Amino acid sequence: MNNLFLLCVFCLFCSLSVQAQTKKPASTPLEESIRYLQGYIRIDTTNPPGNEEKSARYLKEILDREGISSAVYVSTSGRANLLAKLPTRARHPEPPLLLLHHMDVVPVHPEEWMVDPFEGADINGFLWGRGALDTKTTGILHLMTLLRLKREGLPLNRDVFLLAVADEEEGGHWGARWMVENRWEDMKPGFVIDEGGFGFRGVFTYQDQTVYACAVEEKKVLALKVTATGKSGHGSVPYDDNPNDILRRALTRIEQSFIRRSGQPPFVVRDMERRLPKMRPAPLTYAIRNNTVAVTSFLSWSGDIENPKTNVIPFQAAATLDCRLLPAEDEMDLVDKLRRDVDDKRVAIEILKRTQNTVTGVDYQTALFDALERAVRANDPEAIVVPFLMPGATDSRYFRSKGAQCYGLAPIVLAEEEFALIHSANERLPLSRLEKGLQIMYDWIKDFVRN
């Protein structure tokens, strides 16, 4: 009997030993992040039309498995926003922190891509796909931080929210703006971490040094339409009233006017330069120091757009301009100046869109910014943290208008050519730098929210 008992125990031990050896090890935070990010990229949220509800429910499924409370808010058919909450138990909580990113992505032209833009392919150490940089990776950094805080059971000094929104790429009407107007009482954040800067290497300085540029302020958006009206006629006999020529000359004068108008950079840029070694000339450094203008479309033809009449001079030509203005710039004064500089009654300048951005500005050095500096020192000791003027617009403007302190940073290190892939073909994330980015984001937030 004793021998039989010992034999049974031995067999049980062997069975457990084999199971332990064959059991698949738990995935690491990096592996988990890549898996979630691939699934996220595979959901096509091209805006228009957006269709973000599917991605909101994808994130909710992950949060539900972890026991984190979340809700999906449908703003209009197919468009939705997700809000998750990790609550504090503090008797006197600090103002909440909200982690913000957008689920929608800009359109793709598949013929320009080397891979399927919605496959989430892992090729040679890069994760390819639309949204890999703007901003589905940011969303996964936020998601993994929330999961780790929940798993570790850390006492929190404030509520921590995760907000994934629709429609940022088309102005945020069905996303951040809708949430602020309709669900503000559910959030009321004192602080927001949004998209904005990255860890830039070789972008701002001549040295190969990493600079974590945290956006604390944004340039204003001013979209203009410039229309030239002339005289139609036969293309074989050119004359001075060709609206295409009128428009070309007007655009040249507008560009020259922008160059002449540039003045002193704002405080945030001057403070950034103070913290850095000598800033090198580059498109990005020029954009944060000056007003900029880019021609984004031309419209001029006779006949059907697919089969234009090549021998007919049209009576009208138009162009749209994307103007990005320094925070202190007066938009209406600028437009009046452009009209005077063009000085042609055949040219009309119309405002299509403008944003008034409130700013974090000179008050950016808060406890949240201090926590970022500590997180970077712990994980990337040779790097520098600087405040950053965001050349583009983000959803932060809706939260700044309510008094929240907003910061924009995904702490993933990018070279200049990698950063240039945002909104471009073959957008991709360097996976070798994701693990450090995950750790910096987690350390940054944990430092700020821990009791």
Short mmCIF file of C-alpha atoms in Angstrom, two decimals:
data_model
loop_
_atom_site.label_atom_id
_atom_site.label_comp_id
_atom_site.label_asym_id
_atom_site.label_seq_id
_atom_site.Cartn_x
_atom_site.Cartn_y
_atom_site.Cartn_z
CA MET A 1 0.00 0.00 0.00
CA ASN A 2 2.81 2.37 0.89
CA ASN A 3 4.57 1.57 -2.40
CA LEU A 4 1.37 2.24 -4.34
CA PHE A 5 0.91 5.57 -2.54
CA LEU A 6 4.48 6.60 -3.27
CA LEU A 7 4.05 5.61 -6.92
CA CYS A 8 0.93 7.77 -7.21
CA VAL A 9 2.68 10.74 -5.63
CA PHE A 10 5.62 10.28 -7.98
CA CYS A 11 3.34 10.15 -11.03
CA LEU A 12 1.50 13.29 -9.89
CA PHE A 13 4.80 15.11 -9.38
CA CYS A 14 5.98 14.09 -12.86
CA SER A 15 2.69 15.27 -14.39
CA LEU A 16 2.89 18.67 -12.70
CA SER A 17 6.54 18.98 -13.68
CA VAL A 18 5.74 18.33 -17.35
CA GLN A 19 2.86 20.86 -17.25
CA ALA A 20 5.13 23.46 -15.70
CA GLN A 21 7.73 22.90 -18.41
CA THR A 22 5.21 23.03 -21.28
CA LYS A 23 3.05 25.86 -19.93
CA LYS A 24 3.39 28.97 -22.06
CA PRO A 25 5.08 31.76 -20.08
CA ALA A 26 3.08 34.92 -19.39
CA SER A 27 3.66 37.65 -21.95
CA THR A 28 5.82 40.60 -21.00
CA PRO A 29 4.38 44.16 -20.95
CA LEU A 30 6.18 44.77 -24.26
CA GLU A 31 4.68 41.70 -25.92
CA GLU A 32 1.26 42.54 -24.55
CA SER A 33 1.55 46.10 -25.85
CA ILE A 34 2.55 44.97 -29.35
CA ARG A 35 -0.36 42.53 -29.46
CA TYR A 36 -2.86 45.19 -28.42
CA LEU A 37 -1.37 47.72 -30.84
CA GLN A 38 -1.56 45.33 -33.77
CA GLY A 39 -5.22 44.65 -33.02
CA TYR A 40 -5.86 48.39 -32.72
CA ILE A 41 -4.20 49.24 -36.07
CA ARG A 42 -6.19 46.51 -37.81
CA ILE A 43 -9.41 48.40 -37.07
CA ASP A 44 -9.76 50.87 -39.95
CA THR A 45 -10.79 54.21 -38.43
CA THR A 46 -10.01 56.39 -41.44
CA ASN A 47 -11.67 59.78 -40.99
CA PRO A 48 -13.86 60.45 -42.86
CA PRO A 49 -15.99 58.51 -42.06
CA GLY A 50 -14.23 57.47 -38.82
CA ASN A 51 -16.28 54.50 -37.59
CA GLU A 52 -14.50 54.70 -34.24
CA GLU A 53 -17.19 52.82 -32.32
CA LYS A 54 -15.58 49.48 -33.18
CA SER A 55 -12.20 50.57 -31.81
CA ALA A 56 -13.84 52.00 -28.68
CA ARG A 57 -15.41 48.60 -28.01
CA TYR A 58 -12.09 46.88 -28.71
CA LEU A 59 -10.46 48.93 -25.93
CA LYS A 60 -13.45 48.37 -23.65
CA GLU A 61 -13.09 44.57 -23.97
CA ILE A 62 -9.50 44.82 -22.71
CA LEU A 63 -10.51 47.05 -19.81
CA ASP A 64 -13.44 44.79 -18.88
CA ARG A 65 -11.11 41.79 -18.59
CA GLU A 66 -8.99 43.77 -16.14
CA GLY A 67 -11.93 44.91 -14.06
CA ILE A 68 -11.53 48.58 -14.97
CA SER A 69 -14.78 50.51 -15.28
CA SER A 70 -15.39 52.10 -18.68
CA ALA A 71 -18.23 53.36 -20.87
CA VAL A 72 -18.67 53.93 -24.59
CA TYR A 73 -20.48 57.15 -25.55
CA VAL A 74 -21.93 57.24 -29.06
CA SER A 75 -21.85 60.84 -30.31
CA THR A 76 -23.47 60.07 -33.68
CA SER A 77 -24.01 56.99 -35.82
CA GLY A 78 -20.78 54.97 -35.95
CA ARG A 79 -18.84 57.57 -33.99
CA ALA A 80 -18.05 56.90 -30.34
CA ASN A 81 -15.75 57.79 -27.46
CA LEU A 82 -14.50 55.62 -24.63
CA LEU A 83 -13.99 56.85 -21.06
CA ALA A 84 -12.37 54.59 -18.44
CA LYS A 85 -11.76 55.40 -14.79
CA LEU A 86 -9.36 54.12 -12.17
CA PRO A 87 -10.75 55.67 -8.98
CA THR A 88 -8.90 56.96 -5.96
CA ARG A 89 -9.87 56.08 -2.42
CA ALA A 90 -8.24 59.19 -0.99
CA ARG A 91 -10.42 61.15 1.41
CA HIS A 92 -9.23 64.44 -0.06
CA PRO A 93 -8.32 63.63 -3.68
CA GLU A 94 -6.22 65.83 -5.92
CA PRO A 95 -7.64 67.03 -9.28
CA PRO A 96 -8.02 64.08 -11.70
CA LEU A 97 -5.52 63.18 -14.42
CA LEU A 98 -6.88 62.34 -17.89
CA LEU A 99 -4.91 60.36 -20.49
CA LEU A 100 -6.16 61.44 -23.92
CA HIS A 101 -5.65 60.11 -27.44
CA HIS A 102 -7.69 59.90 -30.64
CA MET A 103 -8.80 56.72 -32.37
CA ASP A 104 -9.33 58.11 -35.88
CA VAL A 105 -6.60 58.25 -38.52
CA VAL A 106 -6.05 60.20 -41.73
CA PRO A 107 -6.79 58.61 -45.14
CA VAL A 108 -4.26 56.43 -46.97
CA HIS A 109 -3.36 55.97 -50.60
CA PRO A 110 -2.60 52.21 -50.65
CA GLU A 111 -0.55 52.47 -53.85
CA GLU A 112 2.02 54.56 -51.95
CA TRP A 113 2.45 51.97 -49.19
CA MET A 114 4.94 49.09 -49.20
CA VAL A 115 2.55 47.02 -47.01
CA ASP A 116 -1.16 46.90 -46.20
CA PRO A 117 -1.66 50.02 -44.03
CA PHE A 118 -4.18 48.20 -41.81
CA GLU A 119 -2.37 44.89 -41.35
CA GLY A 120 -0.21 45.92 -38.38
CA ALA A 121 2.75 44.07 -39.89
CA ASP A 122 5.91 43.56 -37.81
CA ILE A 123 8.76 43.80 -40.34
CA ASN A 124 12.46 44.20 -39.50
CA GLY A 125 11.78 45.67 -36.08
CA PHE A 126 9.10 48.14 -37.18
CA LEU A 127 5.35 47.91 -36.68
CA TRP A 128 3.76 49.28 -39.85
CA GLY A 129 0.33 50.83 -40.18
CA ARG A 130 -1.75 53.95 -40.27
CA GLY A 131 -1.99 55.24 -36.72
CA ALA A 132 1.24 53.60 -35.56
CA LEU A 133 2.53 57.07 -34.65
CA ASP A 134 -0.65 59.17 -34.76
CA THR A 135 -1.95 58.18 -32.21
CA LYS A 136 -2.76 54.54 -31.56
CA THR A 137 0.61 53.87 -29.95
CA THR A 138 -0.04 56.77 -27.56
CA GLY A 139 -3.34 55.10 -26.69
CA ILE A 140 -1.59 51.80 -25.94
CA LEU A 141 0.98 53.60 -23.74
CA HIS A 142 -1.93 55.05 -21.77
CA LEU A 143 -3.83 51.75 -21.68
CA MET A 144 -0.83 49.77 -20.41
CA THR A 145 -0.18 52.38 -17.72
CA LEU A 146 -3.77 52.06 -16.50
CA LEU A 147 -3.52 48.26 -16.51
CA ARG A 148 -0.27 48.27 -14.55
CA LEU A 149 -1.62 50.71 -11.96
CA LYS A 150 -4.65 48.47 -11.48
CA ARG A 151 -2.63 45.24 -11.32
CA GLU A 152 -0.19 46.64 -8.78
CA GLY A 153 -2.97 48.00 -6.60
CA LEU A 154 -1.16 51.24 -5.87
CA PRO A 155 -3.01 53.78 -3.70
CA LEU A 156 -3.85 56.80 -5.87
CA ASN A 157 -4.04 60.43 -4.78
CA ARG A 158 -6.46 61.26 -7.61
CA ASP A 159 -8.76 59.61 -10.15
CA VAL A 160 -7.02 58.54 -13.37
CA PHE A 161 -9.08 58.57 -16.57
CA LEU A 162 -8.37 57.18 -20.01
CA LEU A 163 -10.24 58.92 -22.83
CA ALA A 164 -10.13 57.63 -26.42
CA VAL A 165 -11.94 60.01 -28.76
CA ALA A 166 -13.27 60.15 -32.27
CA ASP A 167 -12.85 62.78 -34.97
CA GLU A 168 -9.65 64.57 -33.93
CA GLU A 169 -8.36 64.62 -37.50
CA GLU A 170 -11.45 66.57 -38.63
CA GLY A 171 -11.61 69.01 -35.72
CA GLY A 172 -12.99 66.94 -32.83
CA HIS A 173 -16.67 67.83 -33.23
CA TRP A 174 -17.83 64.24 -32.52
CA GLY A 175 -14.95 63.49 -30.18
CA ALA A 176 -13.21 65.70 -27.61
CA ARG A 177 -15.51 68.66 -28.18
CA TRP A 178 -18.60 66.43 -27.80
CA MET A 179 -17.24 64.87 -24.60
CA VAL A 180 -16.37 68.25 -23.08
CA GLU A 181 -19.81 69.62 -23.93
CA ASN A 182 -21.80 66.53 -22.89
CA ARG A 183 -19.80 64.53 -20.32
CA TRP A 184 -17.61 67.11 -18.61
CA GLU A 185 -19.00 66.37 -15.15
CA ASP A 186 -17.92 62.73 -15.54
CA MET A 187 -14.26 63.80 -15.94
CA LYS A 188 -13.41 67.34 -14.76
CA PRO A 189 -9.65 66.75 -15.12
CA GLY A 190 -7.17 69.15 -13.62
CA PHE A 191 -4.41 67.70 -15.80
CA VAL A 192 -4.34 66.13 -19.26
CA ILE A 193 -1.65 64.14 -21.08
CA ASP A 194 -2.32 64.19 -24.83
CA GLU A 195 -0.42 63.74 -28.09
CA GLY A 196 2.19 66.33 -29.03
CA GLY A 197 5.93 65.84 -28.82
CA PHE A 198 8.15 62.76 -28.85
CA GLY A 199 11.65 61.91 -27.78
CA PHE A 200 13.46 63.51 -30.73
CA ARG A 201 16.99 62.43 -31.61
CA GLY A 202 19.12 64.62 -33.86
CA VAL A 203 16.19 66.94 -34.59
CA PHE A 204 16.72 69.98 -32.39
CA THR A 205 20.46 69.87 -31.81
CA TYR A 206 23.62 69.04 -33.72
CA GLN A 207 24.53 66.42 -31.13
CA ASP A 208 22.99 62.95 -31.31
CA GLN A 209 21.17 63.67 -28.07
CA THR A 210 17.59 62.68 -27.23
CA VAL A 211 15.30 65.61 -26.45
CA TYR A 212 11.92 64.81 -24.93
CA ALA A 213 9.80 67.70 -26.18
CA CYS A 214 6.66 68.04 -24.08
CA ALA A 215 4.04 70.24 -25.76
CA VAL A 216 2.68 72.87 -23.37
CA GLU A 217 1.33 75.30 -25.96
CA GLU A 218 0.00 75.17 -29.53
CA LYS A 219 0.06 77.39 -32.56
CA LYS A 220 -3.22 78.78 -33.84
CA VAL A 221 -4.87 77.32 -36.93
CA LEU A 222 -6.03 79.67 -39.68
CA ALA A 223 -7.34 78.10 -42.90
CA LEU A 224 -7.78 80.48 -45.83
CA LYS A 225 -9.23 80.26 -49.33
CA VAL A 226 -7.73 82.58 -51.92
CA THR A 227 -9.83 83.04 -55.07
CA ALA A 228 -8.70 84.84 -58.23
CA THR A 229 -11.28 85.90 -60.82
CA GLY A 230 -10.18 86.76 -64.34
CA LYS A 231 -11.36 86.32 -67.90
CA SER A 232 -11.92 83.01 -69.67
CA GLY A 233 -10.69 82.52 -73.21
CA HIS A 234 -8.76 80.38 -75.66
CA GLY A 235 -5.46 78.95 -74.44
CA SER A 236 -3.74 79.72 -77.73
CA VAL A 237 -3.82 83.47 -77.06
CA PRO A 238 -2.60 84.17 -73.48
CA TYR A 239 -3.44 87.48 -71.87
CA ASP A 240 -2.98 89.30 -68.58
CA ASP A 241 -6.36 88.36 -67.03
CA ASN A 242 -5.62 84.63 -66.70
CA PRO A 243 -6.85 83.81 -63.15
CA ASN A 244 -4.15 81.16 -62.74
CA ASP A 245 -1.48 83.81 -63.18
CA ILE A 246 -3.32 86.21 -60.88
CA LEU A 247 -3.53 83.51 -58.20
CA ARG A 248 0.14 82.56 -58.57
CA ARG A 249 1.26 86.17 -58.05
CA ALA A 250 -1.07 86.56 -55.06
CA LEU A 251 0.29 83.43 -53.38
CA THR A 252 3.85 84.66 -53.85
CA ARG A 253 2.97 87.95 -52.13
CA ILE A 254 1.26 86.10 -49.28
CA GLU A 255 4.31 83.92 -48.72
CA GLN A 256 6.58 87.00 -48.68
CA SER A 257 4.22 88.70 -46.23
CA PHE A 258 4.51 85.75 -43.84
CA ILE A 259 8.31 85.87 -43.98
CA ARG A 260 8.37 89.59 -43.23
CA ARG A 261 5.88 89.33 -40.36
CA SER A 262 7.76 86.77 -38.26
CA GLY A 263 8.86 88.30 -34.97
CA GLN A 264 10.20 87.13 -31.63
CA PRO A 265 9.46 83.49 -30.72
CA PRO A 266 7.09 82.99 -27.76
CA PHE A 267 8.26 82.38 -24.20
CA VAL A 268 7.99 78.58 -24.44
CA VAL A 269 10.32 78.45 -27.45
CA ARG A 270 12.81 80.80 -25.81
CA ASP A 271 12.76 78.64 -22.68
CA MET A 272 13.24 75.55 -24.82
CA GLU A 273 16.28 77.12 -26.49
CA ARG A 274 17.68 78.07 -23.10
CA ARG A 275 17.64 74.43 -22.00
CA LEU A 276 19.19 73.09 -25.21
CA PRO A 277 22.61 73.24 -26.78
CA LYS A 278 22.57 75.29 -29.97
CA MET A 279 19.35 74.59 -31.90
CA ARG A 280 19.99 73.50 -35.47
CA PRO A 281 18.00 74.77 -38.47
CA ALA A 282 15.31 72.30 -39.58
CA PRO A 283 11.69 72.47 -40.81
CA LEU A 284 10.39 71.67 -37.33
CA THR A 285 12.56 74.23 -35.53
CA TYR A 286 11.55 76.87 -38.10
CA ALA A 287 7.87 76.05 -37.60
CA ILE A 288 7.96 76.55 -33.82
CA ARG A 289 9.70 79.93 -34.13
CA ASN A 290 7.65 81.48 -36.95
CA ASN A 291 4.24 81.86 -38.52
CA THR A 292 4.00 79.42 -41.43
CA VAL A 293 1.83 79.02 -44.52
CA ALA A 294 1.42 76.00 -46.80
CA VAL A 295 -0.61 75.75 -50.01
CA THR A 296 -2.73 72.62 -49.56
CA SER A 297 -4.90 72.61 -52.70
CA PHE A 298 -5.46 74.25 -56.08
CA LEU A 299 -8.74 74.35 -57.96
CA SER A 300 -8.79 75.53 -61.57
CA TRP A 301 -10.19 73.84 -64.66
CA SER A 302 -12.74 74.08 -67.44
CA GLY A 303 -15.03 71.18 -68.26
CA ASP A 304 -15.17 67.92 -66.33
CA ILE A 305 -12.48 67.52 -63.65
CA GLU A 306 -11.59 64.07 -65.03
CA ASN A 307 -11.31 65.45 -68.57
CA PRO A 308 -10.39 69.13 -68.31
CA LYS A 309 -10.33 71.31 -71.42
CA THR A 310 -6.65 71.90 -72.06
CA ASN A 311 -7.25 74.75 -74.50
CA VAL A 312 -9.60 76.81 -72.32
CA ILE A 313 -8.45 79.44 -69.82
CA PRO A 314 -10.92 79.33 -66.86
CA PHE A 315 -12.51 82.45 -65.42
CA GLN A 316 -11.63 81.54 -61.83
CA ALA A 317 -8.88 79.82 -59.83
CA ALA A 318 -8.63 79.12 -56.10
CA ALA A 319 -6.22 77.74 -53.53
CA THR A 320 -6.50 76.78 -49.87
CA LEU A 321 -3.82 77.74 -47.36
CA ASP A 322 -2.98 76.13 -44.03
CA CYS A 323 -1.63 78.93 -41.85
CA ARG A 324 -0.18 78.13 -38.42
CA LEU A 325 0.28 81.19 -36.25
CA LEU A 326 2.28 81.92 -33.13
CA PRO A 327 0.07 82.15 -30.02
CA ALA A 328 0.28 85.95 -29.74
CA GLU A 329 -0.63 86.55 -33.39
CA ASP A 330 -3.88 88.42 -34.15
CA GLU A 331 -5.60 86.50 -36.96
CA MET A 332 -7.83 89.30 -38.20
CA ASP A 333 -4.96 91.76 -38.25
CA LEU A 334 -2.92 89.25 -40.24
CA VAL A 335 -5.69 88.71 -42.83
CA ASP A 336 -6.10 92.47 -43.28
CA LYS A 337 -2.35 92.74 -43.83
CA LEU A 338 -2.42 89.94 -46.43
CA ARG A 339 -5.18 91.70 -48.37
CA ARG A 340 -3.18 94.92 -48.41
CA ASP A 341 -0.02 93.11 -49.51
CA VAL A 342 -1.82 91.29 -52.34
CA ASP A 343 -3.41 94.60 -53.40
CA ASP A 344 -5.52 93.18 -56.21
CA LYS A 345 -9.30 93.60 -56.46
CA ARG A 346 -9.49 90.42 -58.51
CA VAL A 347 -8.34 88.39 -55.48
CA ALA A 348 -10.57 87.49 -52.52
CA ILE A 349 -9.22 86.07 -49.25
CA GLU A 350 -11.77 84.14 -47.18
CA ILE A 351 -11.38 82.60 -43.71
CA LEU A 352 -12.45 78.94 -43.73
CA LYS A 353 -11.44 77.95 -40.19
CA ARG A 354 -9.72 79.41 -37.17
CA THR A 355 -8.95 78.16 -33.68
CA GLN A 356 -8.27 80.20 -30.58
CA ASN A 357 -5.99 78.12 -28.38
CA THR A 358 -5.72 78.82 -24.69
CA VAL A 359 -2.30 77.85 -23.39
CA THR A 360 -0.45 76.29 -20.50
CA GLY A 361 2.37 78.67 -21.43
CA VAL A 362 4.58 80.17 -18.75
CA ASP A 363 2.86 78.10 -16.02
CA TYR A 364 3.92 74.75 -17.45
CA GLN A 365 6.40 73.87 -14.64
CA THR A 366 3.86 71.99 -12.49
CA ALA A 367 4.16 68.81 -10.43
CA LEU A 368 3.24 66.83 -13.56
CA PHE A 369 6.11 68.34 -15.57
CA ASP A 370 8.48 67.72 -12.63
CA ALA A 371 7.39 64.06 -12.55
CA LEU A 372 8.20 63.77 -16.26
CA GLU A 373 11.71 65.07 -15.70
CA ARG A 374 12.28 62.49 -12.95
CA ALA A 375 10.94 59.65 -15.13
CA VAL A 376 13.24 60.59 -18.01
CA ARG A 377 16.28 60.90 -15.72
CA ALA A 378 15.60 57.41 -14.35
CA ASN A 379 15.26 55.75 -17.76
CA ASP A 380 17.30 57.90 -20.17
CA PRO A 381 19.89 59.77 -18.08
CA GLU A 382 21.65 61.50 -21.00
CA ALA A 383 18.42 62.96 -22.40
CA ILE A 384 16.97 66.45 -21.95
CA VAL A 385 13.34 67.40 -21.22
CA VAL A 386 12.14 70.68 -22.74
CA PRO A 387 8.83 72.52 -23.12
CA PHE A 388 7.59 72.51 -26.70
CA LEU A 389 5.35 74.67 -28.87
CA MET A 390 3.18 72.24 -30.83
CA PRO A 391 3.13 73.38 -34.49
CA GLY A 392 -0.15 71.52 -35.09
CA ALA A 393 -3.47 71.57 -33.27
CA THR A 394 -4.69 68.86 -30.89
CA ASP A 395 -7.77 68.11 -28.82
CA SER A 396 -6.02 69.67 -25.82
CA ARG A 397 -7.54 73.02 -26.78
CA TYR A 398 -10.98 71.86 -25.61
CA PHE A 399 -9.60 70.95 -22.19
CA ARG A 400 -7.46 74.06 -21.87
CA SER A 401 -10.59 76.12 -22.47
CA LYS A 402 -11.99 74.55 -19.26
CA GLY A 403 -8.87 75.37 -17.26
CA ALA A 404 -7.04 72.02 -17.37
CA GLN A 405 -3.24 71.95 -17.53
CA CYS A 406 -2.44 70.04 -20.74
CA TYR A 407 0.78 68.37 -21.80
CA GLY A 408 1.52 66.54 -25.04
CA LEU A 409 4.14 63.78 -25.17
CA ALA A 410 4.50 60.18 -26.30
CA PRO A 411 7.95 59.26 -24.92
CA ILE A 412 8.99 57.21 -27.95
CA VAL A 413 12.35 58.22 -29.45
CA LEU A 414 12.11 59.16 -33.15
CA ALA A 415 14.64 60.36 -35.68
CA GLU A 416 13.65 63.21 -38.01
CA GLU A 417 12.82 60.92 -40.93
CA GLU A 418 10.63 58.75 -38.67
CA PHE A 419 8.72 61.73 -37.32
CA ALA A 420 8.10 62.82 -40.92
CA LEU A 421 6.07 59.63 -41.51
CA ILE A 422 3.11 61.04 -39.54
CA HIS A 423 0.24 61.56 -42.05
CA SER A 424 2.54 60.11 -44.71
CA ALA A 425 2.82 56.76 -46.48
CA ASN A 426 4.56 53.86 -44.71
CA GLU A 427 3.93 55.19 -41.19
CA ARG A 428 5.67 52.85 -38.75
CA LEU A 429 6.82 52.54 -35.16
CA PRO A 430 10.38 51.46 -34.20
CA LEU A 431 9.66 48.60 -31.80
CA SER A 432 13.16 48.71 -30.29
CA ARG A 433 12.17 51.96 -28.58
CA LEU A 434 8.72 50.98 -27.40
CA GLU A 435 9.80 49.29 -24.16
CA LYS A 436 11.58 52.40 -22.86
CA GLY A 437 8.60 54.53 -23.88
CA LEU A 438 6.26 52.27 -21.92
CA GLN A 439 8.45 52.52 -18.84
CA ILE A 440 8.84 56.31 -18.99
CA MET A 441 5.09 56.78 -19.41
CA TYR A 442 4.36 54.44 -16.50
CA ASP A 443 6.98 55.99 -14.19
CA TRP A 444 5.80 59.50 -15.10
CA ILE A 445 2.17 58.82 -14.26
CA LYS A 446 2.86 56.60 -11.24
CA ASP A 447 5.05 59.31 -9.72
CA PHE A 448 2.29 61.89 -10.20
CA VAL A 449 -0.72 59.88 -8.98
CA ARG A 450 0.74 57.76 -6.18
CA ASN A 451 -0.17 58.63 -2.60
#
